[in-house]
CSV table of C-alpha atoms in Angstrom, one decimal:
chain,number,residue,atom,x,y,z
A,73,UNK,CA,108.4,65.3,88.0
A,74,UNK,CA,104.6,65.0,86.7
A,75,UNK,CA,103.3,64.3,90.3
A,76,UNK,CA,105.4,68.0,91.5
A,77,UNK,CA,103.5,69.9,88.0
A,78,UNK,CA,100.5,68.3,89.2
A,79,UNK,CA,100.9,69.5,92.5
A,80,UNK,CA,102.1,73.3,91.5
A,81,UNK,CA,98.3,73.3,89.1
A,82,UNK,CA,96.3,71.9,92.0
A,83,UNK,CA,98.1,74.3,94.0
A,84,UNK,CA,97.4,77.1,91.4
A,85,UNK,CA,93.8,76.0,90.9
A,86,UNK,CA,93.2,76.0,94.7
A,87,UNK,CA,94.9,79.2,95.2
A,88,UNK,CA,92.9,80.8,92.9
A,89,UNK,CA,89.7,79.4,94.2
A,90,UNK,CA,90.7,81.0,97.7
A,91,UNK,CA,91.0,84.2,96.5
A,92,UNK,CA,88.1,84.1,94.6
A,93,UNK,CA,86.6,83.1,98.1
A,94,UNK,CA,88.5,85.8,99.5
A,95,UNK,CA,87.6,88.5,97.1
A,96,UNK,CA,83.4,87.9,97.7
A,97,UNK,CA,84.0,88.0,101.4
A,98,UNK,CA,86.0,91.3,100.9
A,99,UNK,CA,83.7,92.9,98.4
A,100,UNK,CA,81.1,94.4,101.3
A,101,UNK,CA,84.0,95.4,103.3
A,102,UNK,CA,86.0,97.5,100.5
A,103,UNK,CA,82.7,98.4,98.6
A,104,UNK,CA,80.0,99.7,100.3
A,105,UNK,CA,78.6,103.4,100.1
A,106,UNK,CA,80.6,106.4,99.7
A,107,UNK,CA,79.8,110.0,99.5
A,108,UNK,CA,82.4,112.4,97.8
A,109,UNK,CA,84.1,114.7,97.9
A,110,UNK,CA,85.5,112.8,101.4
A,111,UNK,CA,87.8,114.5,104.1
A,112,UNK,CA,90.6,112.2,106.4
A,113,UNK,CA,88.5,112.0,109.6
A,114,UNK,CA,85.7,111.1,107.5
A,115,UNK,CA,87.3,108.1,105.6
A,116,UNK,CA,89.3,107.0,108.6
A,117,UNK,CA,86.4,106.8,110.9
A,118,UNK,CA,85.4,104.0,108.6
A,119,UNK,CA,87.8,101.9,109.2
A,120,UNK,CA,88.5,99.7,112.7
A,121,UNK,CA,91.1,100.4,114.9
A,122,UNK,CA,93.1,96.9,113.8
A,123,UNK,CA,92.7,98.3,110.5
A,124,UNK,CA,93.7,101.7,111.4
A,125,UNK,CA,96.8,100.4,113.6
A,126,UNK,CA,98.1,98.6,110.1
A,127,UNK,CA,98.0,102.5,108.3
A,128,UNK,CA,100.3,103.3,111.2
A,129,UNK,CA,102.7,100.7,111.2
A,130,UNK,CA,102.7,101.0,107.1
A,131,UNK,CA,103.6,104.7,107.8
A,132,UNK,CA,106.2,104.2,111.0
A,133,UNK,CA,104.6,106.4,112.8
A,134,UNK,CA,106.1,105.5,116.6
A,135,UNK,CA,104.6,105.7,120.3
A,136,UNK,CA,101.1,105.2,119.3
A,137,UNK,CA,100.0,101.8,120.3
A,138,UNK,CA,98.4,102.8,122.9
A,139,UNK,CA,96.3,105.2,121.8
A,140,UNK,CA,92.2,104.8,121.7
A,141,UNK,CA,90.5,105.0,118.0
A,142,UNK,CA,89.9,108.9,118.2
A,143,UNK,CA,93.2,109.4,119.8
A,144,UNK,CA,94.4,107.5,116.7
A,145,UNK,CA,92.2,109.5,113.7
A,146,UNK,CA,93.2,112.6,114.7
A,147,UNK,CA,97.2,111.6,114.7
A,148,UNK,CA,96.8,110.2,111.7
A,149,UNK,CA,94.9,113.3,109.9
A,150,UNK,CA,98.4,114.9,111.4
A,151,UNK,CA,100.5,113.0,109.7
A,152,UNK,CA,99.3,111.6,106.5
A,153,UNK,CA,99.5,114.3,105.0
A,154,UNK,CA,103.1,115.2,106.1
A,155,UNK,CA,103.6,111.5,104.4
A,156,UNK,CA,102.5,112.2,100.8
A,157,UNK,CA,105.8,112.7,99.4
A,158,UNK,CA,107.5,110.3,101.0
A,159,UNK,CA,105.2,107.4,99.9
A,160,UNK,CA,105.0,108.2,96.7
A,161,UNK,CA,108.9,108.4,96.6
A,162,UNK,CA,108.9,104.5,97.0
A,163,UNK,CA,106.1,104.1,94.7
A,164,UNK,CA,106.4,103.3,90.9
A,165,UNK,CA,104.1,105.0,87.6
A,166,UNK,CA,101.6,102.4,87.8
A,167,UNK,CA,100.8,103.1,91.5
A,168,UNK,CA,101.6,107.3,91.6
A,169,UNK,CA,99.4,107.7,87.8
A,170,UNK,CA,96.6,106.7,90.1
A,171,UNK,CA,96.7,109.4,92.8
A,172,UNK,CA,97.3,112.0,89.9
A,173,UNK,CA,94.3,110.7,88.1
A,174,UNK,CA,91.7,111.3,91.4
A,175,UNK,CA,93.6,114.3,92.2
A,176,UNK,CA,93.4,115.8,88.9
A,177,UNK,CA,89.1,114.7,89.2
A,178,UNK,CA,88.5,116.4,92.1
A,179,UNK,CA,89.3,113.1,93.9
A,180,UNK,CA,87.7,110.5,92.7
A,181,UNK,CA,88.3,108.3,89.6
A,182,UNK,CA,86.4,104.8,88.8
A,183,UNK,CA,88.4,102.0,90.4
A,184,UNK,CA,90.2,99.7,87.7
A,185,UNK,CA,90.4,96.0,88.1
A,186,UNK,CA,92.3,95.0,91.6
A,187,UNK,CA,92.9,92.1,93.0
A,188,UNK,CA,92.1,91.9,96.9
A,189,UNK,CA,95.6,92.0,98.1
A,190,UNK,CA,96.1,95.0,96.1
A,191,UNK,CA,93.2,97.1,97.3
A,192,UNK,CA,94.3,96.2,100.6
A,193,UNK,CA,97.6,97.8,99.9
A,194,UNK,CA,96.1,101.0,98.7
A,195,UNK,CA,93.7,101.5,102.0
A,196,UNK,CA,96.4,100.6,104.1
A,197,UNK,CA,98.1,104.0,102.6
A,198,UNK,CA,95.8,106.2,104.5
A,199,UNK,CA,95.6,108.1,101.3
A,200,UNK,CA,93.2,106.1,99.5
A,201,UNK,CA,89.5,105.2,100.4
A,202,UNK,CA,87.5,102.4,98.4
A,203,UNK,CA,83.7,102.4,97.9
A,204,UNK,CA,80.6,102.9,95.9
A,205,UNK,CA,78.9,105.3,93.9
A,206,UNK,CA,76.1,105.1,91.3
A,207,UNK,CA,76.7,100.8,91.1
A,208,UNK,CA,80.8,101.8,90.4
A,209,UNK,CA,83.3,101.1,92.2
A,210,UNK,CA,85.5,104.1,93.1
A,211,UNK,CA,88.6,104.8,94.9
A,212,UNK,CA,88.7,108.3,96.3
A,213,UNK,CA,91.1,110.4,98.2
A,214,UNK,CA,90.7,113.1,100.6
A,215,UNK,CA,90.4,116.7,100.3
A,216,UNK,CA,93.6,117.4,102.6
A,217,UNK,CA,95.8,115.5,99.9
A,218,UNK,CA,94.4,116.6,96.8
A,219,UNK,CA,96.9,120.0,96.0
A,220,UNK,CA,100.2,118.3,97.8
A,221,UNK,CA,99.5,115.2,95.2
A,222,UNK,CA,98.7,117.4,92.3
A,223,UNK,CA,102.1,119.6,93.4
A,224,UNK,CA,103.9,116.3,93.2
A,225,UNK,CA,103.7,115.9,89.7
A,226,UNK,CA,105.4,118.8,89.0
A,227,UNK,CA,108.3,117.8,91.4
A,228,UNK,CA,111.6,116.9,89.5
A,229,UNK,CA,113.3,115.2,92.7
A,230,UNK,CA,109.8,113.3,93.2
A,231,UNK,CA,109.4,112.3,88.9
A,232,UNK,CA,113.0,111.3,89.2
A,233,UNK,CA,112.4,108.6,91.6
A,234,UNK,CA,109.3,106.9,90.4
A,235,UNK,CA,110.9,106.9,86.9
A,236,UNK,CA,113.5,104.8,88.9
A,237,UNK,CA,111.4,102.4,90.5
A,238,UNK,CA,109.5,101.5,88.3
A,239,UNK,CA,112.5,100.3,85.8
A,240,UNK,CA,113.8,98.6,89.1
A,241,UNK,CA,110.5,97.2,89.3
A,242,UNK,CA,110.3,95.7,85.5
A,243,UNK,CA,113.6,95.4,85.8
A,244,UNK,CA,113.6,92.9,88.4
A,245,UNK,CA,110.3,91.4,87.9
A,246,UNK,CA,112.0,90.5,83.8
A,247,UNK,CA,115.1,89.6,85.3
A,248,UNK,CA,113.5,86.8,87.6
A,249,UNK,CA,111.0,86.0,84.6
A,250,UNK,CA,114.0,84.8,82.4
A,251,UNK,CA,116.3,83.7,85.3
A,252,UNK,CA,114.0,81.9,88.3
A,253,UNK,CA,116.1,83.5,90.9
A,254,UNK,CA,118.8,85.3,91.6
A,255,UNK,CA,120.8,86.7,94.7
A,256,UNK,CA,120.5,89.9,95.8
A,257,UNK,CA,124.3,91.4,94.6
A,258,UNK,CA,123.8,89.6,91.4
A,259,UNK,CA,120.6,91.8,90.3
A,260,UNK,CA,121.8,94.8,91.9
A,261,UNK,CA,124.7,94.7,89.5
A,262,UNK,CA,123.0,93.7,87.0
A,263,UNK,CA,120.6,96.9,87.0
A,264,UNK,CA,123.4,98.9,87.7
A,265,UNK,CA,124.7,97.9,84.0
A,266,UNK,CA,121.3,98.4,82.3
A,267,UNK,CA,120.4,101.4,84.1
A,268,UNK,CA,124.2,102.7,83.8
A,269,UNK,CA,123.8,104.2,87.3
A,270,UNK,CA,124.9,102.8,91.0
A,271,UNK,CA,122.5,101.5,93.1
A,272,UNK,CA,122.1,101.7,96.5
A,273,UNK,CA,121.5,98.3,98.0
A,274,UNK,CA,119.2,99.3,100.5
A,275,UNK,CA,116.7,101.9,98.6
A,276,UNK,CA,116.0,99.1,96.4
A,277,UNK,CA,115.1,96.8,98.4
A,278,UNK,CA,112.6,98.9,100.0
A,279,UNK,CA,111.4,99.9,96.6
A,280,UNK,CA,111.1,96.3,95.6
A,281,UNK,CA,109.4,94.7,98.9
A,282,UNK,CA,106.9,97.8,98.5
A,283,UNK,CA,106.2,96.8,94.6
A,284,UNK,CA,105.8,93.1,95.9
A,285,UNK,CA,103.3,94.1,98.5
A,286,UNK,CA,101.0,95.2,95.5
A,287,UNK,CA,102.3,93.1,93.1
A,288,UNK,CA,102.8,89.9,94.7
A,289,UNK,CA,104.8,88.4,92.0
A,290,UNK,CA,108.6,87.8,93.5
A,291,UNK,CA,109.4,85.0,96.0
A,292,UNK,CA,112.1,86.2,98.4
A,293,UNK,CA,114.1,83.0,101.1
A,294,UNK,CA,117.4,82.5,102.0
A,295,UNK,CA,118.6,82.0,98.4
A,296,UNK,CA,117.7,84.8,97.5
A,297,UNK,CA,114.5,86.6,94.8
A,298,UNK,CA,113.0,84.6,92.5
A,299,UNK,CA,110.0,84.1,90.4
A,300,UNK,CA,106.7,83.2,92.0
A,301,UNK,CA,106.3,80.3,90.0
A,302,UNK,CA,109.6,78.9,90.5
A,303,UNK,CA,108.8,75.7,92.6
A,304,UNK,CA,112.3,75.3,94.4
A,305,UNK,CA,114.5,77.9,94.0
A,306,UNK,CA,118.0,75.9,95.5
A,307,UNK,CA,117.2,73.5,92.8
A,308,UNK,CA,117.2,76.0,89.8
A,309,UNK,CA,120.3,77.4,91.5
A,310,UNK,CA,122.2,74.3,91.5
A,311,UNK,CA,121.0,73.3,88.1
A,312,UNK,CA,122.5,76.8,87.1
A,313,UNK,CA,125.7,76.5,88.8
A,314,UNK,CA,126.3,72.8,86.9
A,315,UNK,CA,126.4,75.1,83.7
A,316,UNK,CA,129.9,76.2,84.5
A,317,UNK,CA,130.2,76.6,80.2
A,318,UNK,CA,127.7,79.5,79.9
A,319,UNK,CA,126.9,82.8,80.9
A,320,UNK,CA,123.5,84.3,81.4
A,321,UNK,CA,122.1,84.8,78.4
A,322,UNK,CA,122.3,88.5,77.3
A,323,UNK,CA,119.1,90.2,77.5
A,324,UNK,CA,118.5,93.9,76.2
A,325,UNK,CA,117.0,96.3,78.6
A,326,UNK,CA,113.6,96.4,76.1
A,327,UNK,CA,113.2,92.8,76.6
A,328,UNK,CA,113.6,93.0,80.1
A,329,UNK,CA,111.4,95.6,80.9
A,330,UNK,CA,108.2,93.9,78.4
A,331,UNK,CA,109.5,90.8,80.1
A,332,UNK,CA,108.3,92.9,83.4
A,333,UNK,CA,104.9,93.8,82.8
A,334,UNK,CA,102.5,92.4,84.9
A,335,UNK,CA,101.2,89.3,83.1
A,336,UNK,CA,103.9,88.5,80.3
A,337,UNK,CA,104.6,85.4,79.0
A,338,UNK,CA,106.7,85.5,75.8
A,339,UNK,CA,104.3,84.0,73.0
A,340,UNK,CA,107.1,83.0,70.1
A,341,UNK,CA,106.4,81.1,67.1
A,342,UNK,CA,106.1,77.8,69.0
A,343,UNK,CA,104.0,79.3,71.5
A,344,UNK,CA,101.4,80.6,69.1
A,345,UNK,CA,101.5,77.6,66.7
A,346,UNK,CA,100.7,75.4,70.0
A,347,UNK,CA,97.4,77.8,70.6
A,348,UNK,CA,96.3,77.5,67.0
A,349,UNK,CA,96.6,74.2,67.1
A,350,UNK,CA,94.2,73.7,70.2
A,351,UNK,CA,91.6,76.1,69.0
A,352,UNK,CA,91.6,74.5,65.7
A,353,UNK,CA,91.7,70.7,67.3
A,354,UNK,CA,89.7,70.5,70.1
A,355,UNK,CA,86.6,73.0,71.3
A,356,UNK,CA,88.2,75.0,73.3
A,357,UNK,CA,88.5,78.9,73.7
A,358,UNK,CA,91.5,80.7,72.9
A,359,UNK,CA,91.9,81.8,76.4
A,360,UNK,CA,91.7,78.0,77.5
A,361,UNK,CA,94.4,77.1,75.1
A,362,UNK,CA,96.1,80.3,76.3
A,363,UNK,CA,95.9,79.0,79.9
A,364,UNK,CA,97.3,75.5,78.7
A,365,UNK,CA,100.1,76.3,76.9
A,366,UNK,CA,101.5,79.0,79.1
A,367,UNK,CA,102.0,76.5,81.8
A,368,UNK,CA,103.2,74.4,79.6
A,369,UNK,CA,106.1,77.3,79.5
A,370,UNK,CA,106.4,77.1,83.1
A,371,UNK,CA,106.1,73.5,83.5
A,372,UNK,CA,109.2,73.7,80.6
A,373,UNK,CA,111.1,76.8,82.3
A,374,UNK,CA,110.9,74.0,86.1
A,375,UNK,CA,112.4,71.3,84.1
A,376,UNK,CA,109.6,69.6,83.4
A,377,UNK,CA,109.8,66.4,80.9
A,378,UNK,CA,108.5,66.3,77.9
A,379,UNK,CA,106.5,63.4,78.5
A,380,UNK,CA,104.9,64.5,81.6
A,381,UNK,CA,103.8,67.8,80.0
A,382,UNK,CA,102.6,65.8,77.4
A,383,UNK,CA,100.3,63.7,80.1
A,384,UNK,CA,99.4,67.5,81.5
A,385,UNK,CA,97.8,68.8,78.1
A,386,UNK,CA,96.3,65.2,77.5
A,387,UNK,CA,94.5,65.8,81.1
A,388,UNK,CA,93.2,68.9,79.7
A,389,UNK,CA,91.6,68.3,76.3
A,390,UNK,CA,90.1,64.5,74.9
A,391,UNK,CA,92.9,63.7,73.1
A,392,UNK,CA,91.7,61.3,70.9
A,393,UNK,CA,94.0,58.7,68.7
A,394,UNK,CA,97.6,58.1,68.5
A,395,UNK,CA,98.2,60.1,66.2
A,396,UNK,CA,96.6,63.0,67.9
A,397,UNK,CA,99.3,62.4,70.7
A,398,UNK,CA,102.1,62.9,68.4
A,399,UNK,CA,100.5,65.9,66.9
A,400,UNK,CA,100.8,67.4,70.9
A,401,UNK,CA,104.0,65.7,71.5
A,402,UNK,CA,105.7,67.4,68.0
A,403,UNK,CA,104.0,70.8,69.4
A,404,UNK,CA,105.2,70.2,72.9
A,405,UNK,CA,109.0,69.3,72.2
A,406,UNK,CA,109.2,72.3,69.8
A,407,UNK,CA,107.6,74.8,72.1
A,408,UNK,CA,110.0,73.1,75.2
A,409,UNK,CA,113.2,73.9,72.5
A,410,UNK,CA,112.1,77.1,72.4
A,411,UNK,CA,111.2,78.0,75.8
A,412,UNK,CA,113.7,80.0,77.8
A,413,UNK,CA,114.5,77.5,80.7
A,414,UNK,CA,116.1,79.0,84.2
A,415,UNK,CA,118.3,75.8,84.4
A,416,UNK,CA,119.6,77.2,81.0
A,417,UNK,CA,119.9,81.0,82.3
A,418,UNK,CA,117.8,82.4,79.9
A,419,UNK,CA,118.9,80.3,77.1
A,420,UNK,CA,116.8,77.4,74.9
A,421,UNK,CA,117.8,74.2,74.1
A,422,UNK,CA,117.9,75.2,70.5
A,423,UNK,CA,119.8,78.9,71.1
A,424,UNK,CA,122.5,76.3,73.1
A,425,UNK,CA,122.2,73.6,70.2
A,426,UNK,CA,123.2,75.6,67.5
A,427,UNK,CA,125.6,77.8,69.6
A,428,UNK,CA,127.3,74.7,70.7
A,429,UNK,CA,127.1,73.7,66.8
A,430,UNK,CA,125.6,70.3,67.4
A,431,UNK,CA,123.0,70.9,64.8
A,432,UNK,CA,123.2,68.7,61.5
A,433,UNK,CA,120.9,69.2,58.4
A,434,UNK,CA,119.1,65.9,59.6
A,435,UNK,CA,118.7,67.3,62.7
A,436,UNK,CA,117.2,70.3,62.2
A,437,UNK,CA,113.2,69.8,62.5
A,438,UNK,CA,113.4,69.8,66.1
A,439,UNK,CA,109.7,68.1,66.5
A,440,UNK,CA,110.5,64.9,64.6
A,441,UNK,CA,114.1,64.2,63.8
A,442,UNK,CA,115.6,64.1,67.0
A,443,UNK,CA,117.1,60.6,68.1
A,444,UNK,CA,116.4,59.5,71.4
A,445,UNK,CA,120.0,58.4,71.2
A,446,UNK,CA,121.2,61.7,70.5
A,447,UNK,CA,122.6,64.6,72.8
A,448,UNK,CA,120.2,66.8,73.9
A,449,UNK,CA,119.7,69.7,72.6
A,450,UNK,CA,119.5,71.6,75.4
A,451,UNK,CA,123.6,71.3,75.9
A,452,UNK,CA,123.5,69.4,79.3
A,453,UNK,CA,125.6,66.6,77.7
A,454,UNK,CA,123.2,63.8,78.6
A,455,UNK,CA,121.0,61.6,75.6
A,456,UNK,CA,118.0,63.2,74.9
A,457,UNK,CA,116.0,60.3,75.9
A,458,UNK,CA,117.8,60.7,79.6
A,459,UNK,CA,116.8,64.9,79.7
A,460,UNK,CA,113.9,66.8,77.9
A,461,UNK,CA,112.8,63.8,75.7
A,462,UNK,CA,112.2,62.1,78.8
């Protein structure tokens, strides 16, 4: 299990060095001089024709392989207007409060922080144009969009939709955070009891695959969505189906939707006690301890032992004596009891421990007076020394 976590980091590591890689090699391409305020022909006329070809499949627009580049600009200042509405009726708050914000200045707004693949997403619009002004980044649309966009936001039908995808989108994205994966039928009734409304199967998953193109943070295959950093999704489901003797574990719609948010990882008690202690051990940043500790969750939520993320954090930091390791090892076991697992559907070992009333007074203090004889906490009826005390 150590040798898969210390694949998933060098696979993490590497990803993140490609598109680091990537995002240089794009940087002259998606920011180089603009002039504002920009029309259609004159942003698209920028652009190749492969590049242009990719606006038109993203919009459907048929019978047009064919056509030379000019042939293709001027169909496409046609119909990307005409498209306006209709994109933005997939689209959820975080994406639409950007085209209000450049249409309500004129066009134009400073570009916020965007990672390649999602400034890729926005040209490929048609709508939006990247570039440079003054030293800033900018993203700018054109003239021809600027009143249907701004008319938009007064549109109830329109309003009413986005408010809908984007809880579908945290929604899902907090349902998968807590869960690892689940099957289509089993979210879509599961939204359809948070959000107290049906759902129609196939809107959302063209909501959702739109949201992923930006967002990049759900995993779809044959068993179904899950997490991105879920590192074999038929193994978290069979793991789950083994727990015949529990439900998932009942979240509310608030912690669902903060569970959504780009970014999260829920920072408890034991999380922030593990940070502190790094910080105020070893000379490292808070952000490095940060970074540690949060895959420690993940390495915990994919069934990691304790051991092994023990040898993890010991590769990260100079350790130092014995009793330096069990100062880790105490943190690790209590933030791995309190870390909502996927195998567990949304439960920790401890919530499961003391639901399942196998907690004794000598048994309580989690970090040190566990028996390696002793059932595990986490419910799965095996010695601890045989599950997470391995």
């Amino acid at each position: 299990m150590y040798k898969e976590l210390e694949e998933s980091m060098i696979k993490a590591v590497t990803e993140k060095k490609e598109k680091l890689e990537q995002q240089e090699k794009h940087n002259k391409k998606y920011w180089s001089t603009i002039h504002v305020p920009i029309t259609l022909d004159e942003g698209l006329r920028k652009y190749t024709k492969a590049e242009l070809d990719a606006i038109r499949k993203r919009l459907h627009i048929k019978n047009a392989s064919g056509l030379k580049k000019a042939e293709l600009i001027a169909l496409l200042q046609e119909k990307i207007p005409e498209q306006v509405e209709e994109l933005s009726g997939t689209w959820d708050e975080e994406r639409f409060n950007l085209l209000k914000e450049m249409a309500n200045q004129a066009g134009v707004m400073e570009a916020p922080a965007l990672t390649v693949d999602q400034v890729n997403y926005l040209r490929e619009t048609g709508i939006i144009f990247t570039g440079i002004i003054e030293d800033k980044r900018i993203l700018a649309i054109p003239e021809e969009v600027i009143e249907p966009i701004k008319s938009l936001t007064h549109n109830v039908n329109i309003r009413s939709k986005i408010q809908r995808n984007t809880n579908w989108v945290k929604l899902t994205n907090g349902l998968l955070y807590y869960y690892g994966t689940l099957e289509l039928d089993q979210i879509v009734h599961l939204l359809e009891t948070y959000t107290t409304e049906p759902i129609d199967p196939s809107a959302y998953v063209s909501v959702i695959q739109d949201a992923n193109m930006y967002q990049n943070r759900i995993f779809t295959d044959e068993e179904g969505y899950a997490h991105h950093r879920v590192h074999d999704t038929k193994q978290v489901k069979q793991q789950q189906q083994t727990r015949t003797d529990i439900s998932y574990y009942n979240f509310t719609k608030e912690q669902l939707l903060q569970a959504g948010e780009p970014g999260f990882v829920e920072r408890n008690e034991s999380y922030i006690q593990f940070v502190h202690f790094l910080t105020n051990t070893y000379d490292i940043t808070s952000e490095e301890a940060n970074s540690i500790v949060e895959e420690c969750v993940y390495a915990t939520k994919q069934g990691v032992s304790a051991n092994n993320v023990l040898q993890y954090v010991a590769s990260q930091v100079n350790v130092g004596g014995l009793d330096a390791v069990q100062a880790i090892m105490d943190h690790v076991v209590y933030l791995m009891n309190n870390t909502r697992k996927w195998e567990l559907k949304g439960y920790t070992s401890t919530e499961l421990w003391t639901e399942e009333k196998q907690l004794t007074p000598k048994t309580k203090n989690l970090t040190k007076k566990i028996g390696r004889n002793d059932p595990c906490p986490c419910g799965s009826g095996k010695k601890y020394k045989k599950c997470c005390g391995r």
